[in-house]
Every structure is written in C-alpha cells, then in structure tokens.
Amino acid sequence: MTQDELKQLVGQAAADYVNANVPEGAIIGVGTGSTANCFIDALAASKGRYRGAVSSSVATTARLEAQGFKIFDLNDIESLPVYVDGADEIDASGAMIKGGGGALTREKIVASVSEVFVCIADASKLVDVLGQFPLPIEVVPMARTAIGRRVTALGGVPVLRVKQDGSPFITDNGNEILDVKGLRISDPRTLEAHVNAWPGVVTVGLFASRGADLCLLGGAQGVERIEYRKA
Ligand code: 5RP
C-alpha cells in the first residue's frame, strides 16, 4: 500500500472508532494535515450523528465546512470526548512530534481539553527516539534569534520555516516557526517543559505531557491499535 492509502485506511479506522465510542450529538476535536483530512472525509458519511467539530486550523475549518460539519468555538465548549489528529513522529510512550503542517499551537490547545487523543499515522511515523523529524517551535517573531541561540546551545540547528517564495511561513496565529534539526529527544516530557519556558516560545511541537491515548497505526498488515498507559 502507498502512504496515501495507509492514511485513508487509518482515517477510516478513526471514523469507525469515533462512531463506535462517542455518543450521538457530541462535538469532535479535529486535527490538521493530510491524515486528519482523511479522517474528516471518512467521518462525513456519519456527520448527522454529531453536533459538529472544534477545529485546530483555518485549513481544517475549511475542510470540515466543505463536508457539512458545523464549527464550534472552543470557548463555548467545556470538554471534548475525543480529539483525532496525525503526527510527524510518535514513540512507544505515545509522545509525538507535531507541527509539520504548522498548526501545533491550536492542535495542542484542542488536544488539552479532549478526554481521548487518538493519533492516526502510517507506520513510517513510529520511531524509537523522537527527533529525526525536525522539531517545530512556534515563536513570536521578535524572539526568533534569541530562541535560535538557546536551541543551538542545546545542540540543535534552528531553521526558519519559509514559504516557496522565500518569505517566512506565518502561522494561523501570526507567528513564525523554527524547525530544529539534530536533536535526539530521549526525554520528551522534560524537553517540552524546558522549551516551553523560554520567553517568546508560543508552543513547542512536542506532545508529551499530553500525548496520545491511542494510536491507530496503518501498516502492511492493516491497522494496529496501540493503547498507552498513562503515568
Ligand atoms: C500539523 C500536524 C500534522 O498532524 C502532522 O504534520 C502530520 O501531517 P500529515 O498527516 O500530513 O503527515 O502536526 O501541524
């Protein structure tokens, strides 16, 4: 199977999971990216079961609306039964690197108010140690260079994310992203807390203190269901 076919497979598996485990009339938290898009398209067949969705990005909002889902503002919601999203890397504890699509801040916010985080990924995303994929950090633009120096001191190589025309990529929140290469992240929780404390960091794309509860991992043998025990 191609990577795209695996994404469709786990998108459908996540829709099946939500239809089987989430009560009718619920509001669903929805992530961002090509795998999350497969989930949106698969869930559209049963959209009448749900009141709507809380979205993690402008792009996801457009996709959800095109499929006929009503969008809710997170400020009007107390909790979400489930949040479904992709990942750039996931380790054996359910800790993830996210933000390859630039939506890490809103993703982390929506995930934080969700009871169950379902990660959907193809098997290439499962790693022993996080860090092969560059770690995204969303930064307030005036802090970019100061944060870059701190990253370098940690042994990482910060690269400003740019668009095709060479101008900085700007997030939905009006900030920039540093993609950090060269880190071997053996203790993701500690690194997440450490980087989060730097002035000017909006969000680090480590999802470890609130990692996945369940991963639906697509591979040659089909969809593997991995549950994580939380400390
Ligand atoms: C977006 C994300 C995505 O979940 C992550 O980049 C994976 O994307 P894809 O499903 O397209 O491989 O964190 O900010």
Short mmCIF file of N, CA and C in Angstrom, two decimals, residues 108-213:
data_model
loop_
_atom_site.label_atom_id
_atom_site.label_comp_id
_atom_site.label_asym_id
_atom_site.label_seq_id
_atom_site.Cartn_x
_atom_site.Cartn_y
_atom_site.Cartn_z
N LYS A 108 -2.44 21.73 20.04
CA LYS A 108 -2.17 21.43 21.45
C LYS A 108 -3.30 21.94 22.34
N ILE A 109 -3.87 23.08 21.97
CA ILE A 109 -4.97 23.64 22.77
C ILE A 109 -6.19 22.71 22.70
N VAL A 110 -6.57 22.31 21.50
CA VAL A 110 -7.77 21.46 21.37
C VAL A 110 -7.51 20.11 22.04
N ALA A 111 -6.30 19.57 21.86
CA ALA A 111 -5.98 18.29 22.50
C ALA A 111 -6.09 18.39 24.02
N SER A 112 -5.72 19.56 24.56
CA SER A 112 -5.67 19.70 26.02
C SER A 112 -7.04 19.62 26.68
N VAL A 113 -8.10 19.89 25.93
CA VAL A 113 -9.44 19.82 26.52
C VAL A 113 -10.19 18.57 26.06
N SER A 114 -9.47 17.64 25.48
CA SER A 114 -10.10 16.41 24.97
C SER A 114 -9.85 15.25 25.92
N GLU A 115 -10.87 14.43 26.07
CA GLU A 115 -10.72 13.28 27.00
C GLU A 115 -9.81 12.22 26.42
N VAL A 116 -9.93 11.96 25.13
CA VAL A 116 -9.13 10.91 24.49
C VAL A 116 -8.46 11.49 23.25
N PHE A 117 -7.15 11.33 23.18
CA PHE A 117 -6.38 11.77 22.00
C PHE A 117 -6.11 10.54 21.15
N VAL A 118 -6.69 10.51 19.96
CA VAL A 118 -6.44 9.40 19.03
C VAL A 118 -5.48 9.89 17.96
N CYS A 119 -4.30 9.29 17.94
CA CYS A 119 -3.31 9.62 16.90
C CYS A 119 -3.50 8.65 15.73
N ILE A 120 -3.56 9.20 14.54
CA ILE A 120 -3.66 8.35 13.34
C ILE A 120 -2.41 8.57 12.50
N ALA A 121 -1.77 7.47 12.13
CA ALA A 121 -0.48 7.61 11.45
C ALA A 121 -0.19 6.36 10.64
N ASP A 122 0.62 6.54 9.60
CA ASP A 122 1.13 5.36 8.91
C ASP A 122 2.40 4.91 9.63
N ALA A 123 2.78 3.66 9.40
CA ALA A 123 3.82 3.03 10.21
C ALA A 123 5.17 3.75 10.13
N SER A 124 5.38 4.55 9.09
CA SER A 124 6.66 5.26 8.97
C SER A 124 6.84 6.29 10.08
N LYS A 125 5.75 6.66 10.76
CA LYS A 125 5.83 7.70 11.80
C LYS A 125 6.26 7.14 13.16
N LEU A 126 6.23 5.82 13.31
CA LEU A 126 6.60 5.20 14.59
C LEU A 126 8.12 5.13 14.70
N VAL A 127 8.68 5.73 15.76
CA VAL A 127 10.15 5.78 15.91
C VAL A 127 10.54 5.32 17.32
N ASP A 128 11.81 4.92 17.45
CA ASP A 128 12.33 4.56 18.78
C ASP A 128 12.60 5.82 19.61
N VAL A 129 13.23 6.80 18.96
CA VAL A 129 13.57 8.05 19.64
C VAL A 129 13.12 9.22 18.75
N LEU A 130 12.39 10.17 19.35
CA LEU A 130 11.92 11.33 18.59
C LEU A 130 13.10 12.23 18.19
N GLY A 131 12.98 12.90 17.05
CA GLY A 131 13.96 13.92 16.69
C GLY A 131 14.52 13.81 15.28
N GLN A 132 14.30 12.70 14.64
CA GLN A 132 14.73 12.61 13.24
C GLN A 132 13.97 13.64 12.41
N PHE A 133 12.67 13.78 12.69
CA PHE A 133 11.86 14.83 12.05
C PHE A 133 12.18 16.14 12.78
N PRO A 134 12.47 17.21 12.05
CA PRO A 134 12.81 18.48 12.72
C PRO A 134 11.69 18.94 13.66
N LEU A 135 12.08 19.34 14.86
CA LEU A 135 11.10 19.73 15.89
C LEU A 135 10.62 21.16 15.65
N PRO A 136 9.32 21.37 15.35
CA PRO A 136 8.83 22.73 15.13
C PRO A 136 8.64 23.48 16.46
N ILE A 137 9.03 24.74 16.46
CA ILE A 137 8.74 25.62 17.61
C ILE A 137 8.09 26.88 17.04
N GLU A 138 6.86 27.16 17.47
CA GLU A 138 6.20 28.41 17.05
C GLU A 138 6.70 29.52 17.96
N VAL A 139 7.21 30.60 17.34
CA VAL A 139 7.82 31.68 18.13
C VAL A 139 7.22 33.03 17.76
N VAL A 140 7.18 33.92 18.75
CA VAL A 140 6.86 35.32 18.46
C VAL A 140 8.03 35.87 17.63
N PRO A 141 7.74 36.50 16.48
CA PRO A 141 8.82 36.86 15.56
C PRO A 141 9.99 37.61 16.18
N MET A 142 9.76 38.53 17.11
CA MET A 142 10.89 39.31 17.66
C MET A 142 11.83 38.44 18.51
N ALA A 143 11.37 37.25 18.90
CA ALA A 143 12.19 36.37 19.75
C ALA A 143 12.93 35.31 18.94
N ARG A 144 12.74 35.32 17.61
CA ARG A 144 13.27 34.24 16.75
C ARG A 144 14.77 33.99 16.98
N THR A 145 15.56 35.06 16.97
CA THR A 145 17.02 34.89 17.05
C THR A 145 17.44 34.48 18.46
N ALA A 146 16.83 35.08 19.47
CA ALA A 146 17.16 34.71 20.86
C ALA A 146 16.83 33.24 21.11
N ILE A 147 15.71 32.79 20.59
CA ILE A 147 15.33 31.38 20.78
C ILE A 147 16.27 30.49 19.97
N GLY A 148 16.65 30.96 18.79
CA GLY A 148 17.61 30.20 17.97
C GLY A 148 18.92 29.96 18.72
N ARG A 149 19.38 30.97 19.48
CA ARG A 149 20.63 30.81 20.24
C ARG A 149 20.46 29.73 21.33
N ARG A 150 19.30 29.73 21.97
CA ARG A 150 19.06 28.71 23.01
C ARG A 150 19.01 27.31 22.39
N VAL A 151 18.41 27.22 21.20
CA VAL A 151 18.34 25.93 20.51
C VAL A 151 19.75 25.43 20.18
N THR A 152 20.58 26.34 19.68
CA THR A 152 21.96 25.98 19.32
C THR A 152 22.72 25.48 20.56
N ALA A 153 22.49 26.15 21.70
CA ALA A 153 23.17 25.74 22.94
C ALA A 153 22.75 24.33 23.36
N LEU A 154 21.56 23.94 22.96
CA LEU A 154 21.08 22.57 23.28
C LEU A 154 21.65 21.53 22.31
N GLY A 155 22.28 22.00 21.24
CA GLY A 155 22.84 21.08 20.25
C GLY A 155 21.98 20.94 19.01
N GLY A 156 20.93 21.76 18.91
CA GLY A 156 20.05 21.69 17.74
C GLY A 156 20.43 22.74 16.69
N VAL A 157 19.90 22.55 15.51
CA VAL A 157 20.14 23.51 14.42
C VAL A 157 18.79 24.12 14.03
N PRO A 158 18.58 25.41 14.40
CA PRO A 158 17.28 26.04 14.10
C PRO A 158 17.22 26.56 12.66
N VAL A 159 16.13 26.24 11.98
CA VAL A 159 15.94 26.71 10.60
C VAL A 159 14.58 27.39 10.54
N LEU A 160 14.59 28.66 10.10
CA LEU A 160 13.32 29.39 9.97
C LEU A 160 12.51 28.77 8.84
N ARG A 161 11.26 28.42 9.14
CA ARG A 161 10.41 27.85 8.07
C ARG A 161 10.01 28.96 7.10
N VAL A 162 10.21 28.69 5.81
CA VAL A 162 9.84 29.68 4.79
C VAL A 162 8.88 29.05 3.78
N LYS A 163 8.18 29.95 3.09
CA LYS A 163 7.28 29.50 2.02
C LYS A 163 8.07 29.35 0.73
N GLN A 164 7.41 28.93 -0.32
CA GLN A 164 8.10 28.72 -1.61
C GLN A 164 8.76 29.98 -2.13
N ASP A 165 8.15 31.14 -1.84
CA ASP A 165 8.73 32.40 -2.34
C ASP A 165 9.85 32.91 -1.44
N GLY A 166 10.20 32.15 -0.39
CA GLY A 166 11.32 32.51 0.48
C GLY A 166 10.93 33.37 1.66
N SER A 167 9.68 33.84 1.70
CA SER A 167 9.25 34.65 2.84
C SER A 167 8.87 33.73 4.00
N PRO A 168 8.95 34.25 5.26
CA PRO A 168 8.65 33.38 6.41
C PRO A 168 7.23 32.79 6.35
N PHE A 169 7.13 31.53 6.72
CA PHE A 169 5.82 30.91 6.90
C PHE A 169 5.20 31.55 8.14
N ILE A 170 3.97 32.00 8.02
CA ILE A 170 3.27 32.61 9.16
C ILE A 170 2.12 31.71 9.58
N THR A 171 2.07 31.42 10.88
CA THR A 171 1.02 30.52 11.38
C THR A 171 -0.34 31.21 11.41
N ASP A 172 -1.36 30.44 11.69
CA ASP A 172 -2.72 30.99 11.83
C ASP A 172 -2.78 32.04 12.95
N ASN A 173 -1.79 32.01 13.84
CA ASN A 173 -1.76 32.94 14.98
C ASN A 173 -0.84 34.14 14.73
N GLY A 174 -0.29 34.24 13.52
CA GLY A 174 0.55 35.38 13.17
C GLY A 174 2.00 35.25 13.62
N ASN A 175 2.45 34.04 13.91
CA ASN A 175 3.82 33.83 14.39
C ASN A 175 4.66 33.08 13.35
N GLU A 176 5.97 32.90 13.69
CA GLU A 176 6.88 32.17 12.82
C GLU A 176 7.19 30.80 13.43
N ILE A 177 7.84 29.94 12.61
CA ILE A 177 8.20 28.61 13.10
C ILE A 177 9.68 28.37 12.86
N LEU A 178 10.37 27.92 13.92
CA LEU A 178 11.73 27.40 13.78
C LEU A 178 11.62 25.89 13.74
N ASP A 179 12.21 25.27 12.72
CA ASP A 179 12.28 23.80 12.65
C ASP A 179 13.68 23.41 13.12
N VAL A 180 13.72 22.61 14.18
CA VAL A 180 15.01 22.30 14.82
C VAL A 180 15.48 20.91 14.41
N LYS A 181 16.62 20.92 13.72
CA LYS A 181 17.21 19.65 13.28
C LYS A 181 18.27 19.20 14.29
N GLY A 182 18.57 17.90 14.27
CA GLY A 182 19.74 17.41 15.00
C GLY A 182 19.52 17.07 16.45
N LEU A 183 18.27 17.05 16.92
CA LEU A 183 18.02 16.68 18.32
C LEU A 183 17.70 15.19 18.42
N ARG A 184 18.20 14.59 19.47
CA ARG A 184 17.83 13.20 19.79
C ARG A 184 17.06 13.30 21.09
N ILE A 185 15.73 13.16 21.02
CA ILE A 185 14.88 13.53 22.15
C ILE A 185 14.53 12.28 22.96
N SER A 186 15.39 11.97 23.91
CA SER A 186 15.18 10.74 24.69
C SER A 186 14.25 10.99 25.88
N ASP A 187 14.09 12.27 26.28
CA ASP A 187 13.18 12.60 27.39
C ASP A 187 12.25 13.72 26.93
N PRO A 188 11.22 13.36 26.15
CA PRO A 188 10.38 14.40 25.53
C PRO A 188 9.63 15.27 26.53
N ARG A 189 9.19 14.69 27.66
CA ARG A 189 8.46 15.50 28.65
C ARG A 189 9.33 16.62 29.21
N THR A 190 10.56 16.27 29.56
CA THR A 190 11.46 17.27 30.14
C THR A 190 11.80 18.35 29.12
N LEU A 191 12.07 17.94 27.88
CA LEU A 191 12.41 18.93 26.85
C LEU A 191 11.21 19.84 26.55
N GLU A 192 10.01 19.26 26.55
CA GLU A 192 8.81 20.06 26.29
C GLU A 192 8.68 21.16 27.35
N ALA A 193 8.82 20.79 28.61
CA ALA A 193 8.69 21.77 29.70
C ALA A 193 9.80 22.81 29.61
N HIS A 194 11.01 22.37 29.29
CA HIS A 194 12.17 23.27 29.22
C HIS A 194 11.97 24.33 28.12
N VAL A 195 11.63 23.88 26.92
CA VAL A 195 11.50 24.82 25.79
C VAL A 195 10.28 25.73 25.98
N ASN A 196 9.22 25.17 26.54
CA ASN A 196 8.02 25.99 26.77
C ASN A 196 8.31 27.18 27.67
N ALA A 197 9.32 27.07 28.52
CA ALA A 197 9.61 28.13 29.49
C ALA A 197 10.43 29.28 28.89
N TRP A 198 10.92 29.14 27.67
CA TRP A 198 11.72 30.22 27.07
C TRP A 198 10.81 31.38 26.64
N PRO A 199 11.17 32.59 27.00
CA PRO A 199 10.36 33.74 26.57
C PRO A 199 10.28 33.80 25.04
N GLY A 200 9.08 33.99 24.54
CA GLY A 200 8.88 34.09 23.09
C GLY A 200 8.45 32.80 22.44
N VAL A 201 8.56 31.69 23.18
CA VAL A 201 8.05 30.42 22.63
C VAL A 201 6.54 30.41 22.82
N VAL A 202 5.83 30.21 21.72
CA VAL A 202 4.38 30.09 21.81
C VAL A 202 4.03 28.64 22.10
N THR A 203 4.60 27.74 21.32
CA THR A 203 4.35 26.30 21.51
C THR A 203 5.52 25.52 20.94
N VAL A 204 5.94 24.50 21.66
CA VAL A 204 6.91 23.57 21.08
C VAL A 204 6.12 22.35 20.61
N GLY A 205 6.51 21.84 19.45
CA GLY A 205 5.75 20.75 18.83
C GLY A 205 6.01 19.38 19.43
N LEU A 206 6.35 19.35 20.72
CA LEU A 206 6.43 18.08 21.45
C LEU A 206 5.12 17.90 22.18
N PHE A 207 4.47 16.79 21.92
CA PHE A 207 3.21 16.48 22.60
C PHE A 207 3.50 15.28 23.49
N ALA A 208 4.06 15.58 24.68
CA ALA A 208 4.49 14.50 25.57
C ALA A 208 3.74 14.53 26.90
N SER A 209 3.62 15.73 27.51
CA SER A 209 2.89 15.79 28.78
C SER A 209 1.42 15.45 28.53
N ARG A 210 0.92 15.80 27.36
CA ARG A 210 -0.40 15.31 26.93
C ARG A 210 -0.16 14.62 25.58
N GLY A 211 0.23 13.36 25.68
CA GLY A 211 0.48 12.59 24.47
C GLY A 211 -0.78 11.87 24.01
N ALA A 212 -0.60 10.94 23.09
CA ALA A 212 -1.74 10.18 22.59
C ALA A 212 -2.19 9.15 23.63
N ASP A 213 -3.49 8.89 23.65
CA ASP A 213 -4.02 7.79 24.47
C ASP A 213 -4.10 6.52 23.66
#
